[in-house]
Amino acid sequence: MTEDSAAAAPGFVAARQWLDRRRQDAGLRPYVVYVAAALIFGLFAVILRHDGFLTASNLLNIGRQAAPIAVMAAGMTFALAAAEIDLSIGSTTALSSLVAAEVVGEYGFVAGAAAALAVGAGIGAANGLITVKVRIPSFLVTLGTLGIVSGIARNMNNLQSLPIRNDTFLAVFGAGSLGPVSSLLLWTVVVGLLGHLVLHQLRWGRHVLSVGADRNAAAALGINTARIRVTALMTSAAAASFAGVLLAGRLAIGRHDLGENLLLTVIAAVVIGGTNLFGGRASVAGAVAGSVVMAMLNNGLILMGLRVADQLIARGVIIILAVALSMREQKER
Amino acid sequence: MTAVATDDRAALEVSGLSKSFRAVRALDDVAIDLRYGRVTALLGDNGAGKSTLVKCISGIYAPDSGVVRVNGVERSIPSPEAARSLGIETVHQTLAVIDPLDVVENLFLNREHTRGGRLGARLGVLDKKRMRAESSEILGRLDIRIPSLRRSMSALSGGQRQAVAIGRAAAWGQQIVLLDEPAAALGVEQAARVLDLIRSLRDAGVAVLLITHNMDRVTEVCDRAVVLRQGRKTADVDVGAVTKDDLVAYITGARSGGLA
Ligand SMILES: Nc1ncnc2c1ncn2[C@@H]1O[C@H](COP(=O)(O)OP(=O)(O)O)[C@@H](O)[C@H]1O
Ligand SMILES: [Mg+2]
């Protein structure tokens, strides 16, 4: 480019420099999810225009679907950032919904939510300590706790759902709203923002990323890598518990299978959002956006009239594609 | 960097250091002294035990036996954090920098400044502005030029990455800096920059240990040379008193030198 045209278009030059820098640093990968969200939204808005995709109630429905996925995804981002994975989040969500339902009836809404979060933190601590102390990869440990926790959830109320009648709980974590903003949306934004700040502005967030990128190098600089890995797994489990609270609030019940099938959806949301499945790169904002993508896809597949079985197949294909794309990009770097 | 007086005091004295990995005796009764304002070369063939020695001093490996004195005081170094708090900083052969973090974050990793008072310190709220300012200062003092401090390490050249790793060691290792083949992967010009960095550390009074395979670098910047062969020390000499051929002979085991 000549000097003249550079002077004529300083904004263009600045934009190009910014783009170049991005490409060299993290690549354009972090932005893919937002483009994907816009494209999918546009696509469905056109092809499903007669099927009610754009109606206010359907968009609200997508938001409600996305909320627990986004909360779980924000937590899972920290596990993946630390180069761990938490496969037990789905059953943790389910058990937490039951615990919340059980406790809220006796001790009120704060205690209900707190008990659920404590259950999550406990499961996460167990996952983390076994991973670190017994030196078993977290995908195996959490595969084991997945079974244990869902067994406990099934035993807890004999496969029956437990109704929640505490109005405050239902308003705060479910159908309520603050002004025009529904409480589910509000919680999603709060969790997403909190996660983003923790990842970028707190020492712990940077240490999680360091441990995930190169555990030995982080250890050589004196970082307590065991502590970081345990707390990262506690974060993903606690977030899963909070998602259980939100599901319980939305459906006004606790049940042994609430959120149990969300694991793959959450992993896809996180990976689409730009987090590396094997540690060292993470984006909470991307994970939240990825959750919206997954919720839109779910919704679109239903509106297209796919049967449940075909939805399962389509979702599986989408997840594998998303992960494959993200891995290919990873190898290129 | 608070300049330590360039006297001849021993910063680090290691004696009787042994370390085995199952059947492999990686270090066998090794002794080495590092002095303030001096650069000591640690030489030896691949597998001689050089990196193992560095890892024992920097708290990564627990030696089987041996005594480590820092400033004349016997110390145990059970962890990398313990080494760092004794003023020992290390640039390891393979563990130099964290790729996805930026330059500032790498310089301050596990030594972050926080803001927001005591609560901020407990939460670990990063004071990015302060760390950025101090990073420019650290890099400026060492004449390390990096295009942008907010660049992630993966976007930098090998020389720049190594310079950041050495800059970090220089910033925190006010007494003792251990460098395990810091220029091995670098081109001629970048390797020369690393040598300049080592000189400025030495001039600031830091005790430097330099592992290298390049005899020219030894004669250029090192004051003393310690040679390992199959875990044993085969030479401990003043660089000024020997030739490059002598050093090579010590490394290959053709001769030994300067041992009591
Ligand atoms: N973690 C380890 N486990 C087993 N053997 C090791 C380990 N680290 C080093 N060794 C062995 O110890 C010896 C010395 O290695 P090292 O200190 O890396 O040598 P150098 O750095 O001089 O090339 C080698 O035989 C090496 O195979
Ligand atoms: Mg080595």
Coordinates of C-alpha atoms and ligand atoms in Angstrom, one line a residue:
Chain A
M1 CA 0.0 0.0 0.0
T2 CA 1.3 3.5 -0.9
E3 CA 1.7 6.2 1.8
D4 CA -1.0 8.2 0.1
S5 CA -3.7 5.7 0.4
A6 CA -2.6 4.9 4.0
A7 CA -3.0 8.5 4.9
A8 CA -6.3 8.6 3.2
A9 CA -7.7 5.7 5.1
P10 CA -6.1 5.6 8.6
G11 CA -9.1 3.8 9.9
F12 CA -8.6 1.0 7.4
V13 CA -4.9 0.7 8.2
A14 CA -5.6 0.6 11.9
A15 CA -8.2 -2.1 11.4
R16 CA -5.9 -4.1 9.2
Q17 CA -3.1 -3.9 11.8
W18 CA -5.5 -4.9 14.5
L19 CA -6.6 -7.9 12.4
D20 CA -3.0 -8.9 11.6
R21 CA -2.2 -8.8 15.3
R22 CA -5.2 -10.9 16.2
R23 CA -4.3 -13.4 13.5
Q24 CA -0.8 -13.7 14.9
D25 CA -1.8 -14.0 18.5
A26 CA -4.9 -16.1 19.0
G27 CA -6.0 -16.3 15.4
L28 CA -9.4 -15.2 14.4
R29 CA -10.8 -18.3 16.1
P30 CA -12.3 -16.4 19.0
Y31 CA -14.6 -14.6 16.7
V32 CA -15.9 -17.6 14.8
V33 CA -18.6 -18.3 17.3
Y34 CA -20.2 -14.9 17.0
V35 CA -20.2 -15.2 13.2
A36 CA -21.7 -18.7 13.5
A37 CA -24.4 -17.4 15.9
A38 CA -25.3 -14.7 13.5
L39 CA -25.3 -17.0 10.5
I40 CA -27.4 -19.6 12.1
F41 CA -29.9 -17.0 13.4
G42 CA -30.2 -15.6 9.9
L43 CA -30.6 -19.0 8.3
F44 CA -33.3 -20.1 10.7
A45 CA -35.0 -16.7 10.4
V46 CA -35.4 -17.3 6.7
I47 CA -36.1 -21.0 6.4
L48 CA -38.2 -21.2 9.6
R49 CA -40.0 -17.9 9.1
H50 CA -43.4 -19.7 8.8
D51 CA -42.7 -22.0 11.7
G52 CA -42.5 -19.4 14.4
F53 CA -38.7 -19.1 14.8
L54 CA -38.8 -15.3 15.1
T55 CA -41.8 -15.0 17.4
A56 CA -41.1 -13.4 20.8
S57 CA -42.2 -16.5 22.7
N58 CA -39.8 -18.7 20.7
L59 CA -36.9 -16.4 21.1
L60 CA -37.6 -16.3 24.8
N61 CA -37.7 -20.0 24.8
I62 CA -34.3 -20.2 23.2
G63 CA -33.0 -17.9 25.9
R64 CA -34.5 -20.1 28.6
Q65 CA -32.9 -23.2 27.0
A66 CA -29.6 -21.5 26.6
A67 CA -29.4 -20.4 30.3
P68 CA -28.4 -23.7 32.0
I69 CA -26.2 -24.7 29.1
A70 CA -24.4 -21.3 29.3
V71 CA -23.9 -21.6 33.0
M72 CA -22.5 -25.2 32.7
A73 CA -20.4 -24.1 29.8
A74 CA -18.9 -21.2 31.7
G75 CA -17.8 -23.6 34.4
M76 CA -16.6 -26.3 32.0
T77 CA -14.4 -23.6 30.3
F78 CA -12.2 -23.5 33.5
A79 CA -11.9 -27.3 33.6
L80 CA -10.8 -27.4 29.9
A81 CA -8.6 -24.4 30.3
A82 CA -6.7 -26.4 33.0
A83 CA -6.4 -29.3 30.6
E84 CA -8.9 -31.3 32.6
I85 CA -12.4 -32.3 31.7
D86 CA -15.5 -32.8 33.8
L87 CA -17.9 -35.5 32.4
S88 CA -19.9 -35.6 35.6
I89 CA -21.5 -32.1 35.1
G90 CA -24.8 -33.5 33.8
S91 CA -25.5 -35.8 36.8
T92 CA -24.2 -33.0 39.1
T93 CA -26.8 -30.7 37.7
A94 CA -29.5 -33.3 38.2
L95 CA -28.6 -34.2 41.8
S96 CA -28.3 -30.5 42.6
S97 CA -31.8 -29.8 41.3
L98 CA -33.1 -32.5 43.7
V99 CA -31.0 -31.2 46.6
A100 CA -32.3 -27.7 46.0
A101 CA -35.9 -28.9 45.9
E102 CA -35.4 -30.9 49.1
V103 CA -33.8 -28.1 51.0
V104 CA -35.8 -25.2 49.8
G105 CA -39.0 -26.7 51.2
E106 CA -37.5 -26.9 54.7
Y107 CA -35.1 -24.0 54.9
G108 CA -36.0 -21.4 52.3
F109 CA -34.6 -20.3 49.0
V110 CA -31.1 -19.1 50.0
A111 CA -30.4 -22.4 51.8
G112 CA -31.8 -24.4 48.8
A113 CA -29.4 -22.7 46.4
A114 CA -26.5 -22.8 48.8
A115 CA -27.0 -26.5 49.5
A116 CA -27.0 -27.3 45.8
L117 CA -23.8 -25.3 45.3
A118 CA -22.2 -27.0 48.2
V119 CA -23.0 -30.4 46.7
G120 CA -21.4 -29.3 43.4
A121 CA -18.3 -28.0 45.1
G122 CA -18.0 -31.3 47.0
I123 CA -18.3 -33.4 43.9
G124 CA -15.8 -31.1 42.1
A125 CA -13.4 -31.4 45.1
A126 CA -13.7 -35.2 45.0
N127 CA -13.1 -35.2 41.2
G128 CA -10.1 -33.0 41.6
L129 CA -8.5 -34.7 44.5
I130 CA -8.8 -38.1 43.0
T131 CA -7.4 -36.8 39.7
V132 CA -4.5 -35.2 41.4
K133 CA -3.7 -37.5 44.2
V134 CA -4.4 -40.9 42.7
R135 CA -3.1 -39.6 39.3
I136 CA -6.0 -40.8 37.2
P137 CA -6.9 -38.7 34.2
S138 CA -9.9 -36.5 35.0
F139 CA -11.9 -37.9 32.1
L140 CA -11.9 -41.3 33.8
V141 CA -12.5 -40.0 37.3
T142 CA -15.4 -37.9 36.2
L143 CA -16.8 -40.8 34.1
G144 CA -16.9 -42.7 37.4
T145 CA -18.5 -39.9 39.4
L146 CA -21.0 -39.4 36.6
G147 CA -22.3 -42.9 37.4
I148 CA -22.1 -42.5 41.1
V149 CA -23.8 -39.2 41.2
S150 CA -26.6 -40.2 38.9
G151 CA -27.1 -43.3 41.0
I152 CA -27.4 -41.2 44.1
A153 CA -29.8 -38.9 42.3
R154 CA -31.9 -41.9 41.3
N155 CA -32.0 -43.2 44.8
M156 CA -32.8 -39.9 46.4
N157 CA -36.5 -39.6 45.6
N158 CA -37.2 -43.0 43.9
L159 CA -37.1 -41.5 40.4
Q160 CA -40.0 -39.2 41.4
S161 CA -39.8 -35.5 40.7
L162 CA -39.9 -33.3 43.8
P163 CA -42.1 -30.2 43.4
I164 CA -40.9 -26.8 44.5
R165 CA -43.5 -24.5 46.0
N166 CA -41.3 -21.7 47.3
D167 CA -42.4 -18.7 45.3
T168 CA -39.3 -16.7 46.0
F169 CA -37.1 -19.5 44.7
L170 CA -39.2 -19.8 41.6
A171 CA -39.2 -16.1 40.9
V172 CA -35.4 -15.6 41.6
F173 CA -34.2 -18.7 39.7
G174 CA -37.0 -19.3 37.3
A175 CA -40.0 -17.5 35.8
G176 CA -39.4 -14.1 37.5
S177 CA -37.9 -11.0 36.0
L178 CA -36.2 -7.8 37.0
G179 CA -38.0 -5.1 35.1
P180 CA -38.2 -6.4 31.6
V181 CA -35.3 -8.8 32.0
S182 CA -36.1 -12.4 32.8
S183 CA -34.2 -13.7 35.8
L184 CA -32.7 -16.6 33.8
L185 CA -31.2 -14.2 31.3
L186 CA -29.9 -12.1 34.2
W187 CA -28.2 -15.1 35.9
T188 CA -26.7 -16.1 32.6
V189 CA -25.2 -12.7 32.1
V190 CA -24.0 -12.5 35.7
V191 CA -22.3 -15.9 35.5
G192 CA -20.8 -15.2 32.1
L193 CA -19.5 -11.8 33.2
L194 CA -18.1 -13.2 36.5
G195 CA -16.4 -16.1 34.6
H196 CA -14.9 -13.7 32.1
L197 CA -13.5 -11.4 34.8
V198 CA -12.2 -14.4 36.8
L199 CA -10.4 -15.7 33.7
H200 CA -8.9 -12.4 32.6
Q201 CA -8.6 -10.2 35.7
L202 CA -7.7 -12.6 38.5
R203 CA -4.4 -14.3 39.2
W204 CA -6.2 -17.6 39.5
G205 CA -7.6 -17.4 36.0
R206 CA -4.2 -16.8 34.5
H207 CA -2.8 -19.7 36.6
V208 CA -5.5 -22.0 35.4
L209 CA -4.6 -21.1 31.8
S210 CA -0.9 -21.6 32.5
V211 CA -1.3 -25.0 34.1
G212 CA -3.5 -26.1 31.1
A213 CA -1.0 -24.8 28.6
D214 CA 2.1 -26.3 30.1
R215 CA 1.8 -27.9 33.5
N216 CA 5.5 -28.6 34.0
A217 CA 6.5 -25.0 33.0
A218 CA 3.9 -23.6 35.4
A219 CA 5.2 -25.9 38.2
A220 CA 8.7 -24.8 37.5
L221 CA 7.6 -21.2 38.2
G222 CA 6.3 -22.3 41.5
I223 CA 2.6 -22.5 40.7
N224 CA 0.8 -25.1 42.8
T225 CA -0.6 -27.0 39.9
A226 CA -2.5 -29.5 42.0
R227 CA -4.4 -26.8 43.7
I228 CA -5.2 -25.1 40.4
R229 CA -6.5 -28.3 38.9
V230 CA -8.7 -29.2 41.9
T231 CA -10.2 -25.7 42.0
A232 CA -10.8 -25.7 38.3
L233 CA -12.8 -28.9 38.6
M234 CA -14.6 -27.5 41.6
T235 CA -15.6 -24.5 39.5
S236 CA -17.0 -26.6 36.7
A237 CA -19.0 -28.7 39.2
A238 CA -20.3 -25.7 41.2
A239 CA -21.4 -24.1 37.9
A240 CA -23.2 -27.3 37.0
S241 CA -25.0 -27.2 40.4
F242 CA -26.1 -23.7 39.7
A243 CA -27.5 -24.8 36.4
G244 CA -29.4 -27.4 38.4
V245 CA -30.8 -24.6 40.5
L246 CA -31.9 -22.7 37.4
L247 CA -33.5 -25.8 35.8
A248 CA -35.3 -26.5 39.1
G249 CA -36.5 -22.9 39.2
R250 CA -37.7 -22.9 35.6
L251 CA -39.5 -26.3 35.9
A252 CA -40.5 -25.9 39.5
I253 CA -39.3 -29.4 40.3
G254 CA -36.1 -31.3 41.2
R255 CA -35.7 -34.5 39.3
H256 CA -33.0 -37.2 38.9
D257 CA -32.5 -36.5 35.2
L258 CA -32.7 -32.7 34.9
G259 CA -29.8 -31.6 32.7
E260 CA -28.4 -35.1 32.6
N261 CA -28.2 -35.2 28.8
L262 CA -26.6 -31.8 28.5
L263 CA -23.0 -32.9 28.7
L264 CA -22.3 -33.2 25.0
T265 CA -24.2 -30.0 24.3
V266 CA -22.1 -28.2 26.8
I267 CA -18.8 -29.5 25.5
A268 CA -19.8 -28.5 22.0
A269 CA -20.8 -25.0 23.2
V270 CA -17.5 -24.5 24.9
V271 CA -15.4 -25.8 22.0
I272 CA -17.4 -23.9 19.4
G273 CA -16.8 -20.9 21.6
G274 CA -13.0 -21.1 21.1
T275 CA -11.8 -23.0 24.1
N276 CA -9.2 -25.7 23.4
L277 CA -10.4 -29.1 24.3
F278 CA -6.8 -29.8 25.6
G279 CA -6.1 -26.8 27.7
G280 CA -4.3 -23.5 27.3
R281 CA -6.9 -21.5 25.5
A282 CA -10.2 -20.5 26.9
S283 CA -13.0 -18.0 26.4
V284 CA -16.0 -17.7 28.8
A285 CA -17.7 -15.2 26.5
G286 CA -17.3 -17.6 23.6
A287 CA -18.7 -20.5 25.7
V288 CA -21.8 -18.4 26.4
A289 CA -22.2 -17.5 22.8
G290 CA -21.7 -21.2 21.9
S291 CA -24.5 -22.1 24.3
V292 CA -26.8 -19.7 22.4
V293 CA -25.7 -21.4 19.1
M294 CA -26.5 -24.9 20.6
A295 CA -29.9 -23.7 21.9
M296 CA -30.8 -22.2 18.6
L297 CA -29.8 -25.4 16.8
N298 CA -31.9 -27.5 19.2
N299 CA -34.8 -25.2 18.7
G300 CA -34.4 -25.1 14.9
L301 CA -34.3 -28.9 14.7
I302 CA -37.5 -29.1 16.7
L303 CA -39.2 -26.5 14.6
M304 CA -38.1 -28.3 11.4
G305 CA -40.2 -31.1 12.7
L306 CA -37.4 -33.6 13.3
R307 CA -38.4 -36.5 15.5
V308 CA -36.5 -36.9 18.8
A309 CA -34.4 -39.7 17.3
D310 CA -33.4 -37.6 14.3
Q311 CA -32.7 -34.7 16.6
L312 CA -30.2 -36.9 18.5
I313 CA -28.5 -37.9 15.3
A314 CA -28.3 -34.4 13.9
R315 CA -27.0 -33.0 17.2
G316 CA -24.4 -35.7 17.4
V317 CA -23.2 -34.9 13.8
I318 CA -23.1 -31.2 14.6
I319 CA -21.1 -31.8 17.8
I320 CA -18.5 -34.0 16.0
L321 CA -18.2 -31.4 13.2
A322 CA -17.7 -28.6 15.6
V323 CA -15.1 -30.4 17.6
A324 CA -13.3 -31.6 14.4
L325 CA -13.1 -28.0 13.1
S326 CA -11.8 -26.7 16.3
M327 CA -9.1 -29.5 16.5
R328 CA -8.0 -28.9 12.9
E329 CA -7.5 -25.2 13.7
Q330 CA -5.5 -26.3 16.8
K331 CA -3.2 -28.5 14.7
E332 CA -2.5 -25.7 12.3
R333 CA -1.1 -23.5 15.0
Chain B
M1 CA 17.5 -5.0 40.2
T2 CA 19.3 -4.1 43.3
A3 CA 23.0 -4.4 42.4
V4 CA 24.8 -6.9 44.5
A5 CA 28.4 -5.8 45.0
T6 CA 30.7 -7.5 42.5
D7 CA 32.8 -9.2 45.1
D8 CA 34.0 -12.8 45.0
R9 CA 31.6 -14.1 47.6
A10 CA 30.0 -17.4 46.9
A11 CA 26.3 -17.0 46.2
L12 CA 25.6 -20.7 45.9
E13 CA 27.7 -23.6 47.1
V14 CA 26.7 -27.1 46.2
S15 CA 28.6 -30.2 47.5
G16 CA 28.1 -33.9 47.5
L17 CA 25.1 -33.7 45.2
S18 CA 23.9 -37.1 43.9
K19 CA 20.7 -38.0 42.1
S20 CA 19.7 -41.3 40.5
F21 CA 16.8 -42.2 38.3
R22 CA 16.4 -46.0 38.9
A23 CA 19.6 -47.5 37.5
V24 CA 20.8 -44.2 36.0
R25 CA 23.2 -42.3 38.2
A26 CA 22.5 -38.8 36.7
L27 CA 24.7 -37.0 39.4
D28 CA 27.4 -38.5 41.4
D29 CA 28.9 -36.5 44.3
V30 CA 29.0 -33.2 42.4
A31 CA 30.2 -29.9 43.8
I32 CA 29.9 -26.5 42.3
D33 CA 30.2 -22.9 43.5
L34 CA 28.7 -19.8 41.9
R35 CA 30.0 -16.4 42.8
Y36 CA 28.5 -13.0 42.6
G37 CA 29.4 -11.1 39.4
R38 CA 30.8 -14.2 37.8
V39 CA 29.5 -16.5 35.0
T40 CA 30.2 -20.2 35.5
A41 CA 29.9 -22.5 32.5
L42 CA 28.4 -25.9 33.1
L43 CA 29.7 -28.2 30.3
G44 CA 29.2 -31.8 29.3
D45 CA 28.0 -34.1 26.7
N46 CA 24.3 -34.9 26.3
G47 CA 23.1 -36.9 29.2
A48 CA 26.0 -35.8 31.4
G49 CA 23.6 -34.5 34.1
K50 CA 23.7 -30.8 33.5
S51 CA 19.9 -30.3 33.4
T52 CA 19.5 -32.6 36.4
L53 CA 21.9 -30.5 38.4
V54 CA 19.9 -27.3 37.5
K55 CA 16.7 -29.0 38.4
C56 CA 18.0 -30.1 41.8
I57 CA 19.0 -26.5 42.6
S58 CA 15.8 -25.0 41.3
G59 CA 13.5 -27.3 43.4
I60 CA 12.2 -29.5 40.6
Y61 CA 14.0 -32.7 41.6
A62 CA 14.8 -33.7 45.2
P63 CA 18.4 -34.8 45.2
D64 CA 19.3 -38.1 46.9
S65 CA 22.0 -36.4 48.9
G66 CA 24.0 -33.3 49.0
V67 CA 24.2 -29.9 50.6
V68 CA 23.2 -26.6 49.1
R69 CA 24.3 -23.3 50.7
V70 CA 22.9 -19.9 49.6
N71 CA 24.9 -17.0 50.9
G72 CA 26.7 -19.4 53.2
V73 CA 23.5 -20.7 54.8
E74 CA 22.5 -24.3 54.3
R75 CA 19.1 -24.5 52.6
S76 CA 16.8 -27.2 51.5
I77 CA 15.0 -26.4 48.3
P78 CA 11.9 -28.6 48.3
S79 CA 10.0 -26.8 45.5
P80 CA 10.5 -24.3 42.7
E81 CA 8.7 -21.7 44.9
A82 CA 11.4 -22.3 47.6
A83 CA 14.1 -21.7 45.0
R84 CA 12.5 -18.5 43.7
S85 CA 12.1 -17.1 47.2
L86 CA 15.8 -17.7 47.8
G87 CA 16.5 -15.5 44.8
I88 CA 17.3 -18.4 42.5
E89 CA 15.7 -18.0 39.0
T90 CA 16.0 -20.5 36.3
V91 CA 15.5 -20.6 32.5
H92 CA 15.0 -24.3 31.9
Q93 CA 15.9 -26.0 28.7
T94 CA 12.3 -26.8 27.7
L95 CA 10.1 -25.0 30.2
A96 CA 10.8 -21.5 29.4
V97 CA 7.6 -19.6 28.7
I98 CA 3.8 -20.2 28.6
D99 CA 2.6 -19.7 25.1
P100 CA -1.0 -18.4 25.4
L101 CA 0.0 -15.8 27.9
D102 CA 1.3 -12.4 26.8
V103 CA 4.8 -11.0 27.5
V104 CA 3.7 -9.1 30.7
E105 CA 1.9 -12.2 32.0
N106 CA 5.0 -14.3 31.4
L107 CA 7.3 -11.9 33.1
F108 CA 5.1 -11.7 36.2
L109 CA 3.8 -15.3 36.3
N110 CA 3.4 -16.3 39.9
R111 CA 4.9 -12.9 41.0
E112 CA 1.8 -10.8 40.0
H113 CA 1.1 -7.4 41.4
T114 CA -2.5 -7.1 42.7
R115 CA -4.6 -4.0 43.3
G116 CA -7.6 -3.2 45.5
G117 CA -5.8 -3.5 48.9
R118 CA -5.9 -6.5 51.0
L119 CA -9.2 -7.8 49.6
G120 CA -7.8 -7.4 46.1
A121 CA -4.6 -9.2 47.1
R122 CA -6.6 -12.1 48.5
L123 CA -8.8 -12.4 45.4
G124 CA -5.7 -11.9 43.2
V125 CA -7.1 -8.9 41.3
L126 CA -4.3 -8.2 38.8
D127 CA -2.8 -4.8 38.6
K128 CA -2.2 -5.0 34.9
K129 CA -1.2 -1.3 34.5
R130 CA 1.6 -1.6 37.0
M131 CA 2.9 -4.8 35.6
R132 CA 2.9 -3.4 32.1
A133 CA 4.8 -0.4 33.2
E134 CA 7.3 -2.5 35.1
S135 CA 7.7 -4.8 32.2
S136 CA 8.7 -2.0 29.9
E137 CA 11.2 -1.0 32.5
I138 CA 12.6 -4.5 33.0
L139 CA 12.9 -5.1 29.2
G140 CA 14.3 -1.6 28.6
R141 CA 17.0 -2.0 31.3
L142 CA 18.1 -5.3 29.6
D143 CA 17.7 -3.7 26.2
I144 CA 15.2 -6.4 25.1
R145 CA 13.1 -5.2 22.3
I146 CA 9.6 -6.8 21.9
P147 CA 7.2 -5.3 19.4
S148 CA 4.3 -5.3 21.8
L149 CA 4.0 -6.3 25.4
R150 CA 0.5 -7.5 24.8
R151 CA 1.6 -10.0 22.3
S152 CA 1.0 -13.6 23.2
M153 CA 4.3 -15.6 23.4
S154 CA 3.3 -17.8 20.5
A155 CA 3.4 -14.8 18.2
L156 CA 7.1 -14.1 19.0
S157 CA 10.3 -15.4 17.5
G158 CA 12.5 -17.9 19.3
G159 CA 14.9 -15.2 20.2
Q160 CA 12.3 -13.0 21.6
R161 CA 10.8 -15.8 23.6
Q162 CA 14.1 -16.7 25.1
A163 CA 14.8 -13.0 25.8
V164 CA 11.5 -12.8 27.8
A165 CA 12.4 -15.9 29.7
I166 CA 15.8 -14.5 30.6
G167 CA 14.3 -11.1 31.3
R168 CA 12.0 -12.8 33.8
A169 CA 14.9 -14.6 35.5
A170 CA 16.8 -11.3 35.6
A171 CA 13.9 -9.4 37.0
W172 CA 13.4 -11.8 39.9
G173 CA 16.7 -13.5 40.3
Q174 CA 18.5 -10.7 41.9
Q175 CA 21.2 -13.1 43.2
I176 CA 21.4 -16.3 41.2
V177 CA 20.3 -17.1 37.7
L178 CA 20.6 -20.5 36.1
L179 CA 20.4 -20.7 32.3
D180 CA 20.0 -24.2 30.7
E181 CA 21.1 -23.9 27.0
P182 CA 19.4 -20.5 26.6
A183 CA 20.7 -19.9 23.1
A184 CA 20.7 -23.4 21.7
A185 CA 17.8 -22.9 19.4
L186 CA 18.8 -19.4 18.3
G187 CA 20.4 -17.9 15.2
V188 CA 23.7 -16.1 15.4
E189 CA 22.4 -12.6 16.0
Q190 CA 19.9 -13.7 18.6
A191 CA 22.4 -15.8 20.4
A192 CA 24.7 -12.8 20.5
R193 CA 21.9 -10.8 22.1
V194 CA 21.5 -13.5 24.8
L195 CA 25.3 -13.2 25.5
D196 CA 24.8 -9.5 26.0
L197 CA 22.0 -10.2 28.4
I198 CA 24.3 -12.5 30.4
R199 CA 27.0 -9.9 30.5
S200 CA 24.5 -7.3 31.9
L201 CA 23.4 -9.8 34.5
R202 CA 27.0 -10.4 35.5
D203 CA 27.8 -6.6 35.6
A204 CA 24.8 -6.2 37.9
G205 CA 26.5 -8.6 40.3
V206 CA 24.4 -11.6 39.7
A207 CA 25.9 -15.1 40.0
V208 CA 25.1 -16.8 36.6
L209 CA 25.3 -20.5 35.7
L210 CA 25.3 -21.0 31.9
I211 CA 24.9 -24.4 30.3
T212 CA 26.1 -24.4 26.7
H213 CA 27.7 -26.6 24.1
N214 CA 29.3 -23.7 22.4
M215 CA 33.0 -23.2 23.4
D216 CA 33.2 -19.8 21.9
R217 CA 30.5 -18.6 24.3
V218 CA 32.4 -20.1 27.2
T219 CA 35.6 -18.2 26.4
E220 CA 33.6 -15.0 25.6
V221 CA 31.5 -14.6 28.8
C222 CA 32.4 -17.3 31.3
D223 CA 34.9 -16.9 34.2
R224 CA 34.9 -20.5 35.4
A225 CA 34.0 -23.8 33.8
V226 CA 32.7 -26.9 35.5
V227 CA 32.6 -30.1 33.4
L228 CA 30.4 -33.1 34.0
R229 CA 30.8 -36.5 32.4
Q230 CA 28.4 -39.3 33.1
G231 CA 27.2 -37.6 36.3
R232 CA 30.7 -37.0 37.7
K233 CA 32.6 -33.7 37.7
T234 CA 35.7 -34.0 35.5
A235 CA 37.0 -30.5 35.6
D236 CA 36.6 -27.2 37.5
V237 CA 38.9 -24.6 36.1
D238 CA 39.4 -20.9 35.4
V239 CA 38.4 -20.3 31.8
G240 CA 41.4 -18.0 31.4
A241 CA 43.8 -20.8 32.3
V242 CA 42.7 -23.3 29.7
T243 CA 42.2 -23.6 25.9
K244 CA 39.1 -24.6 24.1
D245 CA 40.8 -27.9 23.3
D246 CA 41.3 -28.5 27.0
L247 CA 37.6 -27.9 27.6
V248 CA 36.7 -30.4 24.8
A249 CA 39.1 -32.9 26.3
Y250 CA 37.4 -32.6 29.6
I251 CA 34.0 -33.1 28.0
T252 CA 35.0 -36.2 26.1
G253 CA 36.7 -37.6 29.1
A254 CA 40.2 -37.6 27.5
R255 CA 41.5 -35.6 30.5
S256 CA 40.3 -34.1 33.7
G257 CA 41.4 -30.8 35.2
G258 CA 41.6 -28.6 38.3
L259 CA 40.2 -31.2 40.7
A260 CA 41.6 -31.4 44.2
Ligands
LIG1 N1 13.2 -37.5 34.8 C1 14.1 -38.4 34.5 N2 13.8 -39.7 34.6 C2 14.7 -40.7 34.2 N3 15.9 -40.4 33.8 C3 16.3 -39.1 33.7 C4 15.4 -38.0 34.0 N4 16.0 -36.9 33.8 C5 17.2 -37.2 33.4 N5 17.4 -38.5 33.3 C6 18.6 -39.2 32.9 O1 19.7 -38.6 33.6 C7 20.8 -38.5 32.8 C8 21.2 -37.0 32.7 O2 20.3 -36.2 32.0 P1 20.3 -34.7 31.9 O3 20.5 -34.1 33.2 O4 19.1 -34.2 31.2 O5 21.6 -34.5 30.9 P2 22.1 -33.2 30.2 O6 21.2 -32.0 30.5 O7 23.5 -33.0 30.6 O8 22.0 -33.5 28.7 C9 20.4 -39.0 31.4 O9 20.9 -40.3 31.3 C10 19.0 -39.0 31.4 O10 18.4 -40.0 30.6
MG2 MG 20.0 -30.8 29.3

